[in-house]
Amino acid sequence: MREQLKRFIEKMEPGSIAIIPAAHEATRSYDTEYKFRQDSDFMYLTGFPEPDAVAVIDPKSKKPYTLYVRPRNLEMETWFGRREGVDGAVRNYKADRSAPVEKFAADLPKLLDGHDKLYYRFAVDKALDQQILKYLSGQRVRRLKTAYPPHTITDPTVIIGDMRLHKTQDEVELMQKAATISAEAHVLAMKKTKPGMNEFQVESLIEAYMRDNGASGVAYNSIIGGGENATILHYVENNRSLNDGDLLLIDAGAEYQGYAADITRTFPVNGRYTQAQREVYDVVLDVQLKCVEYTKPGNTVKGRQEYSIELLTEGMKKLGLLKGKTKDLIKKKAYMKYYMHGVGHYLGMDVHDAGRYFDDQAAKSSRKFAPGMVLTVEPGLYIPPDDKSAPSKYRGIGIRIEDDVVVTETGNINLTTKVPKDPDQIEALMNKR
Ligand code: GLY
Ligand code: MN
Ligand code: MN
């Protein structure tokens, strides 16, 4: 049995059972599908890469781990690809037993019978929700005369999320690999970008590099925003031309063996920051460096957000974007006009990774940084092009700088140092060609 699954079982309550579904294929249009991506929780626990499977985990059974899978089928495999089938699930994925997924609904009553608690996450797989609800409501109608179904249903992601939040050394190594490939792709973009190119050309350079170096693809849709497009936080059209004198904001990260990187750099299309661009850049970089430093045991996620707000509000005052007392500006949330997102998030199998941001006991107490957590650090400033109250030289400038760090006992290790963020180093790299 996979190590992650063993640890999950240790955390399950006595007398409980868990049902963890795989993802399904998703239609892109008509009869074509998006490239399949396994559900992260399911992948974490089972390592099983195929769609439509269901894992059932029953710790008190002699065979605690059952994997329902798509059965072998010569015709289906000829058309749509290889399947492990029930034999492969046992042999290659160490299930204690396996059955065709078509049998799952019929097996459900006997699987659930005799358990106090069911770990199941509703509202992810609607069809499976219906199967489970149908069974439970049927038992109610019979006034529980024939079976003992679970009377408590609880979300397994409370346990799995906490496990995923604290990365093992093996996971950190995979994340370092994802980060390194991504950082090198950003370096390539810095070297190759020239005025007159289109955003999609930079996108294709970056993504080709990732694939070519072993990534399965991108961890999220790349943001390649030239000029004013950098002020649109989730700009993914990536189809405008890059002009001399503009900045280019690239937010792109690879997925490597199921783990994400998430890097942002903002550099001048022509290789030289203007004075105004540099002024805004220096403010963001200073905040980013301080927030990287802040990401260490003893500090909290919420404390870091407040710290970034305070520093950026000071920076906005320095640039003449805001006027007034810092305390009042923060209270009024005046910074929201130019800095409207979080300073970072957990990173792992999902780009916005699993794990709670509050401690279990008191919902209002923010999580403390602890060794093994991986987080992004990504402050930014975005000055709307039509913002009459901003000095005109800054209008339309958008800057974000984003690194990925793993928290250690004494501080953190930055996984994304292979791509420069110091503006002099970026200019030197771009002008070496
Ligand atoms: N690329 C998504 C994010 O930075 O959160
Ligand atoms: Mn990002
Ligand atoms: Mn991010």
XYZ file of N, CA and C and ligand atoms in Angstrom, residues 262 345 352 376 378 402, ligand 3:
19
model
N 4.807 27.921 -9.798
C 3.996 29.120 -10.041
C 4.920 30.330 -9.931
N -0.100 31.841 -1.593
C -1.004 30.719 -1.308
C -0.178 29.461 -1.195
N -3.273 26.321 -6.411
C -3.788 26.856 -5.139
C -4.080 25.615 -4.299
N 3.692 30.414 -2.233
C 4.163 31.434 -3.157
C 4.299 32.757 -2.403
N 4.024 36.637 -3.770
C 3.714 37.287 -5.039
C 3.019 38.640 -4.915
N 6.835 36.802 -8.405
C 6.342 35.629 -7.667
C 7.383 34.514 -7.615
Mn 0.430 32.225 -7.339
